[in-house]
Tab-separated table of C-alpha atoms in Angstrom:
chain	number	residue	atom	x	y	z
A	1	UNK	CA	13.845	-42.040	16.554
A	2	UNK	CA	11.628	-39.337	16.242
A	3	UNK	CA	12.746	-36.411	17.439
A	4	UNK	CA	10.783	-33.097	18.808
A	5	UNK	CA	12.842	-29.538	18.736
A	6	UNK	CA	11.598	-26.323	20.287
A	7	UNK	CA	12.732	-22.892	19.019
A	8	UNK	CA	10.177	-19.206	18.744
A	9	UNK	CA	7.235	-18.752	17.248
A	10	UNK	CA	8.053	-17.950	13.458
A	11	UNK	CA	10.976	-19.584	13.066
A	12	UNK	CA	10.293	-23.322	12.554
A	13	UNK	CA	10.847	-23.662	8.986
A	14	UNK	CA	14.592	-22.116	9.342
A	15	UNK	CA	15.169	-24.962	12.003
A	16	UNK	CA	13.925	-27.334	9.713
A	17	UNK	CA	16.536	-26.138	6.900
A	18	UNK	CA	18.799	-26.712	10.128
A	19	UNK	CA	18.362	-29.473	11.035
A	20	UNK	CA	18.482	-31.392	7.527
A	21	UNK	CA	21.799	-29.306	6.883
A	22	UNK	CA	22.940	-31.082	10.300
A	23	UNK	CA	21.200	-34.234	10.708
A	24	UNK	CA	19.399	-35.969	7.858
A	25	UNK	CA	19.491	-34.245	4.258
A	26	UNK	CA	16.281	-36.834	3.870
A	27	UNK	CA	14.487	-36.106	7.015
A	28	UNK	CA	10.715	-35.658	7.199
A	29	UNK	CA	9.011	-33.027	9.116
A	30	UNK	CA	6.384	-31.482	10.788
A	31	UNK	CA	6.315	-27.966	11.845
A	32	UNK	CA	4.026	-27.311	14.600
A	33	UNK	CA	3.782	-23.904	17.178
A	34	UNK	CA	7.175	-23.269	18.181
A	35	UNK	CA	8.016	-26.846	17.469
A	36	UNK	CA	9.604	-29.346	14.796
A	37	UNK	CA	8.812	-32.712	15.104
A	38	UNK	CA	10.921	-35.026	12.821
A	39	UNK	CA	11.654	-38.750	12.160
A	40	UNK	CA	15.260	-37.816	11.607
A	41	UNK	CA	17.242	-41.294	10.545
A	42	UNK	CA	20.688	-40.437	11.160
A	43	UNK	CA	22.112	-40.100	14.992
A	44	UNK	CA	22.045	-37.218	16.371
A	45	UNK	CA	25.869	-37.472	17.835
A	46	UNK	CA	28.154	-34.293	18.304
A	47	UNK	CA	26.347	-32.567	15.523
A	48	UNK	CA	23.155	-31.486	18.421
A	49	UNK	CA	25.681	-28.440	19.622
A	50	UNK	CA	25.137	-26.823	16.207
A	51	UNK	CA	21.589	-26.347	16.283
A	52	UNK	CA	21.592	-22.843	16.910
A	53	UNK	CA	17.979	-22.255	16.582
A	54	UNK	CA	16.899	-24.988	19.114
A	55	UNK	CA	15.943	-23.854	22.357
A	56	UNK	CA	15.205	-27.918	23.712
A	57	UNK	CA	15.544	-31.163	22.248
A	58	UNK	CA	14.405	-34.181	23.229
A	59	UNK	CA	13.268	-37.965	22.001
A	60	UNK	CA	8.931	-38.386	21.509
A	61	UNK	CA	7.755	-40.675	23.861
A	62	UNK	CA	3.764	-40.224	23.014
A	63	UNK	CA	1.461	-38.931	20.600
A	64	UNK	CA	-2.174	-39.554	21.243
A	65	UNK	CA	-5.508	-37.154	20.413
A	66	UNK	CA	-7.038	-36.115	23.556
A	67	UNK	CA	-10.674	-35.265	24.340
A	68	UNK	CA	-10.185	-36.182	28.196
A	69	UNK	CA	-7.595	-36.681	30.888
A	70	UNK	CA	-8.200	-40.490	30.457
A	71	UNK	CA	-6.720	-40.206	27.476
A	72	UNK	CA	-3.305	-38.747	28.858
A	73	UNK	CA	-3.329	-41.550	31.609
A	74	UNK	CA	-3.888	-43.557	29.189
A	75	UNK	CA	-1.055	-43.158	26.983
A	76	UNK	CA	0.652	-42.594	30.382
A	77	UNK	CA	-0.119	-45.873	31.582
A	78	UNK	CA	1.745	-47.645	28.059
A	79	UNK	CA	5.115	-46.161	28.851
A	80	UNK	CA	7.673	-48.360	30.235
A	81	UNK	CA	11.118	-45.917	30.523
A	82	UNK	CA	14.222	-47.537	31.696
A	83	UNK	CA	15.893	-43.862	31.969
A	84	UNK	CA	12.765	-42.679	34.299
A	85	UNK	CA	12.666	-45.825	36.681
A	86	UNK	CA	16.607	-45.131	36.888
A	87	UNK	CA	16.173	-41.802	38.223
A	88	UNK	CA	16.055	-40.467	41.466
A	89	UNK	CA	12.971	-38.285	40.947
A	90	UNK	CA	11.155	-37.073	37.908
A	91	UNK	CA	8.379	-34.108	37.207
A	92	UNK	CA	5.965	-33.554	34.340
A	93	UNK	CA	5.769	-29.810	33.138
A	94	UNK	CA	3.129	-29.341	30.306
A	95	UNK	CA	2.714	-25.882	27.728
A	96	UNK	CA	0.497	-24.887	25.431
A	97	UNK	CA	-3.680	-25.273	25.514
A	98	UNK	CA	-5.999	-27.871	24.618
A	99	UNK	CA	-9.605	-27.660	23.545
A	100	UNK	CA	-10.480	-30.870	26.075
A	101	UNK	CA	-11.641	-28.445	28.935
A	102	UNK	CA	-9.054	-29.457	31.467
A	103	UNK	CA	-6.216	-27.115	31.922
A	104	UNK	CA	-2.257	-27.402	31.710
A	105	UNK	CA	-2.101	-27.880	35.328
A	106	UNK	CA	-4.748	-30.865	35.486
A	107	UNK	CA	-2.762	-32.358	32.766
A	108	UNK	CA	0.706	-32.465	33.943
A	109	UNK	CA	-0.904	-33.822	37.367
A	110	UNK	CA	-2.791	-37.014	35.488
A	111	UNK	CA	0.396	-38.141	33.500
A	112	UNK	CA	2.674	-37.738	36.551
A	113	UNK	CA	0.720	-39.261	38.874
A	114	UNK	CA	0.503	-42.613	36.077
A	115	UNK	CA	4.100	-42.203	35.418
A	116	UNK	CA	5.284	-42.449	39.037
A	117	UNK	CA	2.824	-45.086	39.840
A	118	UNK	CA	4.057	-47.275	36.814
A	119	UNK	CA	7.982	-46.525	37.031
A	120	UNK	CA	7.944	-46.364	41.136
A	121	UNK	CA	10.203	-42.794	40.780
A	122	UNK	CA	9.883	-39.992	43.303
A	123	UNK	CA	8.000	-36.671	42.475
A	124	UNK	CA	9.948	-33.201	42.736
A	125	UNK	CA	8.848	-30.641	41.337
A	126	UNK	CA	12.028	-27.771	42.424
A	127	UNK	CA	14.938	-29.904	40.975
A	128	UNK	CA	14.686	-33.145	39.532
A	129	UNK	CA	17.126	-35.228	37.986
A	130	UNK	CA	14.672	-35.931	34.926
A	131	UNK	CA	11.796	-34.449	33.189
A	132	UNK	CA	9.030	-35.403	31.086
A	133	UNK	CA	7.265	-32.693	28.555
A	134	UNK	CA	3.875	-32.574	28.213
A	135	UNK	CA	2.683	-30.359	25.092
A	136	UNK	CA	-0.667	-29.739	24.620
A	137	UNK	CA	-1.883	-28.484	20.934
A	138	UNK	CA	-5.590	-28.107	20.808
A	139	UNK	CA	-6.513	-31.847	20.265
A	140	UNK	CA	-3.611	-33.350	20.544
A	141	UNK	CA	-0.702	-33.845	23.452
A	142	UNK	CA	2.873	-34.861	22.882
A	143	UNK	CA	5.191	-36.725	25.736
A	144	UNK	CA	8.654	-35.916	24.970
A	145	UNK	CA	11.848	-35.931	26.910
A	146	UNK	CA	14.633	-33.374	26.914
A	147	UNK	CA	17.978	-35.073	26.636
A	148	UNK	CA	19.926	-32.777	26.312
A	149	UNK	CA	20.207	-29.130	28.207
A	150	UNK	CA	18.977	-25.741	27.155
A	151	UNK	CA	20.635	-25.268	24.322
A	152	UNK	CA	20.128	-21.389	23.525
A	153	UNK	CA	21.571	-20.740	27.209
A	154	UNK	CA	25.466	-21.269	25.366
A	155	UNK	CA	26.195	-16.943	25.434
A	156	UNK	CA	28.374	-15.880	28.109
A	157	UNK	CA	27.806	-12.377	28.233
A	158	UNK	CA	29.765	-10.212	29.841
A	159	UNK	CA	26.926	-9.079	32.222
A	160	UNK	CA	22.961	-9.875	31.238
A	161	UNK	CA	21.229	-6.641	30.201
A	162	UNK	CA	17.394	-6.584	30.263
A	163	UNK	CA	17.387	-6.060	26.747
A	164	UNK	CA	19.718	-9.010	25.483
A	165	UNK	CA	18.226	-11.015	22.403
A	166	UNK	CA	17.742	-14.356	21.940
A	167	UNK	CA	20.256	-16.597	20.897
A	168	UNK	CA	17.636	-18.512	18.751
A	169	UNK	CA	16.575	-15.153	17.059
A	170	UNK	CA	20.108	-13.571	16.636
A	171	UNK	CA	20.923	-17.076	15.388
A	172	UNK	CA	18.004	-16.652	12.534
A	173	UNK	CA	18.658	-12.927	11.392
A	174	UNK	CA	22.806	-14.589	10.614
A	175	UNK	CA	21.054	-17.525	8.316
A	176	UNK	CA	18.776	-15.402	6.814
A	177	UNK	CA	21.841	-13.426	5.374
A	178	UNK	CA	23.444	-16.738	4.075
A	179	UNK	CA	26.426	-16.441	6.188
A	180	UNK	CA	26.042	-20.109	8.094
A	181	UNK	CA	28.803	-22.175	7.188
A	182	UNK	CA	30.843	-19.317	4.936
A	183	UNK	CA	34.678	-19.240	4.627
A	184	UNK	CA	34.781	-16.175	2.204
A	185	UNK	CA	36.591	-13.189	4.372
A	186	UNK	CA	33.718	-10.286	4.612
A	187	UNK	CA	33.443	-7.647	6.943
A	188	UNK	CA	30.546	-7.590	9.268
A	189	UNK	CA	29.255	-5.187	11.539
A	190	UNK	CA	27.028	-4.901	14.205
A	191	UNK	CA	26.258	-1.175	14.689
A	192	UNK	CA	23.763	-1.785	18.144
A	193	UNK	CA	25.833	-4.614	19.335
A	194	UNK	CA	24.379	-4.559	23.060
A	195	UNK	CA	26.106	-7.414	25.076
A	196	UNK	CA	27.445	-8.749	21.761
A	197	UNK	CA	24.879	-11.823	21.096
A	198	UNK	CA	24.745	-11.403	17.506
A	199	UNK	CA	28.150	-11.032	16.614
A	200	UNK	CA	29.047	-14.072	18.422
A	201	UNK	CA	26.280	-16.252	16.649
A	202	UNK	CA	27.588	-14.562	13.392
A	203	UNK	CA	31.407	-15.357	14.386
A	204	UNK	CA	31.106	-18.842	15.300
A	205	UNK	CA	29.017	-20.343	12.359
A	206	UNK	CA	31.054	-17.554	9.400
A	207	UNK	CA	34.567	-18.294	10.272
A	208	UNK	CA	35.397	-16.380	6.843
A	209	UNK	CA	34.141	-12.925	8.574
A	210	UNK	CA	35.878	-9.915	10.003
A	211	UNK	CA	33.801	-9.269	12.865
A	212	UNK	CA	32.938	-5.551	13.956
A	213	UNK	CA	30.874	-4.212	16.304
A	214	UNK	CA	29.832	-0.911	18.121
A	215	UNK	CA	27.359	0.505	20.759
A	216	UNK	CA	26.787	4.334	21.593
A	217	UNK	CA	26.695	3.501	25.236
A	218	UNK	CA	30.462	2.715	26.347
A	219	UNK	CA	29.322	0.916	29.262
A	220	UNK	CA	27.597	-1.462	26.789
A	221	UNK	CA	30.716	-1.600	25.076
A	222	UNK	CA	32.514	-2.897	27.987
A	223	UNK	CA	30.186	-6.118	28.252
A	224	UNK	CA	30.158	-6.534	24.627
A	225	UNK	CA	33.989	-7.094	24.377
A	226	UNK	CA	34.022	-9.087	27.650
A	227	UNK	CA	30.998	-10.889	25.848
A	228	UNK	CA	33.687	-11.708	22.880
A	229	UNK	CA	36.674	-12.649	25.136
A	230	UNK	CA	34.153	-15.187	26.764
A	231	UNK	CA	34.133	-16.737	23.085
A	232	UNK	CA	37.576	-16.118	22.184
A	233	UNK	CA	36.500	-14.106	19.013
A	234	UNK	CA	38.137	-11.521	17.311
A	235	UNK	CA	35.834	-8.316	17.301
A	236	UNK	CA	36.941	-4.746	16.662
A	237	UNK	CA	34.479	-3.338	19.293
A	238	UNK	CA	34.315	0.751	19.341
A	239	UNK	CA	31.637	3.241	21.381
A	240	UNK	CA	30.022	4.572	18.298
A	241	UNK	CA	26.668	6.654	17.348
A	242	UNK	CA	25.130	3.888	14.788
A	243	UNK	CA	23.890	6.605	12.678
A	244	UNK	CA	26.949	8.169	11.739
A	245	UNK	CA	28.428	4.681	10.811
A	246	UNK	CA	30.447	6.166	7.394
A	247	UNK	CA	33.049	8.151	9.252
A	248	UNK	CA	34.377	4.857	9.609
A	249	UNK	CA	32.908	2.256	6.936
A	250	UNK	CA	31.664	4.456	3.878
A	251	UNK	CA	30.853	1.660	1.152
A	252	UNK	CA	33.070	-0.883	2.884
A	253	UNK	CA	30.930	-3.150	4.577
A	254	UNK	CA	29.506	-6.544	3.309
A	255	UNK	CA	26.934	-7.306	5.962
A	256	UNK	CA	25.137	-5.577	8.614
A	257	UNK	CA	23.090	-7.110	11.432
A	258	UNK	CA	21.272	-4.930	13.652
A	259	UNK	CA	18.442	-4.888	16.519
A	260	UNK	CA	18.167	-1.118	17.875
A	261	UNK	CA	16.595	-2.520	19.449
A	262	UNK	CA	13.311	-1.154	18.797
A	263	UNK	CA	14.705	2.124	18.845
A	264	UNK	CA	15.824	2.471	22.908
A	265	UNK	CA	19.340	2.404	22.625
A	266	UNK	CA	20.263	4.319	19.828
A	267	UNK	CA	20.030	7.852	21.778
A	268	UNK	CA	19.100	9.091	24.993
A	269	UNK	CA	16.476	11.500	23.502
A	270	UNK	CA	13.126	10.968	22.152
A	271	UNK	CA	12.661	10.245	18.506
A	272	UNK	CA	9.795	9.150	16.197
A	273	UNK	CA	10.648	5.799	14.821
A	274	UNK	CA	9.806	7.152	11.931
A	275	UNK	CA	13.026	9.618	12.067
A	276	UNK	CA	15.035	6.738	13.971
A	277	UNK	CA	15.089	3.724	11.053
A	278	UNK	CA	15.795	6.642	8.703
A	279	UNK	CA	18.296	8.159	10.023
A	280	UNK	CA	20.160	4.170	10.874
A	281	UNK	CA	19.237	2.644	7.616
A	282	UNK	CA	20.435	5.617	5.450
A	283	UNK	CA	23.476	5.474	7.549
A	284	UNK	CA	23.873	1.574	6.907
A	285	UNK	CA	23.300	2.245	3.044
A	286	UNK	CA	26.056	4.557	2.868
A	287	UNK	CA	28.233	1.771	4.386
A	288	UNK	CA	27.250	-1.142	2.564
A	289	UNK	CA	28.997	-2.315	-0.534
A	290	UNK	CA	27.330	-2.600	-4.102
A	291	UNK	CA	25.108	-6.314	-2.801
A	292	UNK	CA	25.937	-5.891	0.606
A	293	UNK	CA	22.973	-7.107	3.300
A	294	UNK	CA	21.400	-6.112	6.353
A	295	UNK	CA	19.292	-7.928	8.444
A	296	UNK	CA	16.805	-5.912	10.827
A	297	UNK	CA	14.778	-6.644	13.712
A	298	UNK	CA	11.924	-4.034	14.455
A	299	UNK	CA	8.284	-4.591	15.777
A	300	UNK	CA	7.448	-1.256	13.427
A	301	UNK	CA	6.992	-2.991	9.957
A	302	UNK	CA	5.239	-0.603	8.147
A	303	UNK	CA	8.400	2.487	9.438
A	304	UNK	CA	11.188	0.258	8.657
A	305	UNK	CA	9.598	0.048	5.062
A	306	UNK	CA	8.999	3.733	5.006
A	307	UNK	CA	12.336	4.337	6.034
A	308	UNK	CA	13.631	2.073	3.562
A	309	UNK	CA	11.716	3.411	0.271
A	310	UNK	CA	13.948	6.478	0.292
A	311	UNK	CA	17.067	4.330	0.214
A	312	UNK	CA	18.762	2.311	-2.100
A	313	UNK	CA	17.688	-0.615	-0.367
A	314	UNK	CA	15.624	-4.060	-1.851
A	315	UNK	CA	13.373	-6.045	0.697
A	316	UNK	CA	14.663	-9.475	-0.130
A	317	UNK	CA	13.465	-11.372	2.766
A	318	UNK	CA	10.941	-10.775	6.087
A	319	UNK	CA	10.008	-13.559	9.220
A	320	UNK	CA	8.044	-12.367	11.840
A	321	UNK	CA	8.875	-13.997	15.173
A	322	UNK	CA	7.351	-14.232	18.751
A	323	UNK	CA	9.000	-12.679	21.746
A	324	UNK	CA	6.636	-12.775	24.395
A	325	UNK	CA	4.123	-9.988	24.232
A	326	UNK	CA	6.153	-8.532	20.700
A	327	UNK	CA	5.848	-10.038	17.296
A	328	UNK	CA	8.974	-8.394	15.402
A	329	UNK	CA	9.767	-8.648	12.021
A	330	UNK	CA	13.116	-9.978	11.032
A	331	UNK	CA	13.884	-7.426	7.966
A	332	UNK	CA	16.660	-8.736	5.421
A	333	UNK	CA	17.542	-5.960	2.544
A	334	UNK	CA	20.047	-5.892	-0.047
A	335	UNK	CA	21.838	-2.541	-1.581
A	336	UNK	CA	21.220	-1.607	-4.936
């Protein structure tokens, strides 16, 4: 079976590490935009609710080179699909571009019409009971069906706050520390926690850790811990100013995962970013043990490595991801 996973823009080849921790140790791949397309040999079974950095997945059903919309009906056209002519009603929802002049629109339209012509299955478009993907990458188009749900949608926050991360990219800043699958006890800490995403992706794949987390805004704090009840977790959860972190943890602290994010939260009045990764990375530094990690997420590269040349602080890892309009960097540093 081959199999086609969707997670953000940056972040394929940690879902490939993923996914042949979780599925195949032997499994081939290829890492396209957002996407990991692999002829994994093993069955998927229970293990699909670990794959943390998957947003979709779903089974290939086509692979063809385009150059028109012929070729899409075509490929269309050699589908027989038990699944689809079992359904009540089906739609075709395409993404990405193609250098074939037609547009995503045109596209989706050519393969549904085939597909409901061939399979005799009702159109809807608002809520149908199965879907075909259409992904278009400049030559080429991939058919692929989502069997399972949204798999990043598994945090039940407290309350949604505009500024919530991504599962998918909390997900990667906890396996870029090494702390998937660890038993070890370690104290962790979350000094920005906002409505507590990465703590839970931290607490759920580390059970080893002793999770901590704080926010300067107690309101905040009130989802956050709501946030953890949701996942029955553990968390020491305080209303704290993150840079004044070592009245509490001076030099105790294993690992620290933070997203400020992008300097908002972190006090009510203007500061240069400059100023505002100094003053939060000297305060994690002070907290950290001898070792000890953080992982950072900041769409300011160059003042996060500023910040961090005055510090005892080692850059042992970046990853630039895709959120919409932002490209942040995913910082990982180890104390000296």
């Amino acid at each position: 079976m081959t199999l086609l996973l969707t997670t953000d823009l940056g972040l394929e080849s940690l879902l490939a590490e993923e996914v042949r921790e979780l599925l195949d140790p032997e499994a081939r791949f290829e890492l396209l935009p957002g996407r990991v397309v692999t002829d994994e040999g093993q069955p998927v079974g229970a293990h699909w609710r670990d794959l943390r950095l998957t947003h979709e997945l779903g089974r290939v059903i086509g692979d063809v080179e385009v150059g028109s919309l012929d070729d899409l009906r075509a490929v269309a056209r050699g589908l027989d699909l038990d699944w689809l002519r079992q359904s009540s009603s089906f739609r075709v929802t395409a993404s990405g571009e193609t250098s074939a002049g037609f547009s995503r629109r045109e596209a989706a339209g050519a393969v549904g019409a085939v597909l409901q012509e061939g399979h005799g299955t009702a159109v809807d478009l608002t809520n149908p009971e199965a879907t075909v993907r259409l992904d278009l990458i400049a030559d080429r188009a991939l058919l692929w069906s989502p069997f399972r749900g949204m798999l990043s949608d598994r945090i039940r926050r407290g309350r949604n706050l505009r500024s919530a991360l991504r599962p998918t990219v909390a997900a990667a800043m906890v396996r870029m520390l090494g702390l998937v699958g660890r038993r070890e006890p370690a104290l962790f800490l979350d000094p920005t926690c906002g409505s507590g995403t990465i703590v839970v992706e931290a607490g759920e794949v580390a059970p080893g850790l002793e999770l901590h987390a704080s926010d300067w805004d107690a309101a905040t704090v009130d989802v956050a811990r709501a946030t953890f009840a949701a996942h029955e977790l553990e968390v020491s959860c305080a209303t704290r100013d993150a840079r004044h972190l070592p009245d509490e943890w001076n030099g105790r602290v294993d690992f620290v995962v933070t997203n400020p994010p992008f300097g908002i939260r972190l006090a009510r009045r203007t500061l240069s970013l400059r100023r505002l990764y100094a003053e939060l990375l000297e305060s994690v530094a002070r907290v950290l043990k001898p070792g000890g990690r953080v992982a950072l997420l900041s769409p300011r590269r160059k003042a996060v490595a500023e910040a961090a040349s005055e510090l005892p602080l080692e850059l042992v890892a970046e990853r630039e991801v895709t959120l919409g309009q932002l490209r942040p960097v995913i910082h990982v540093f180890r104390r000296d």
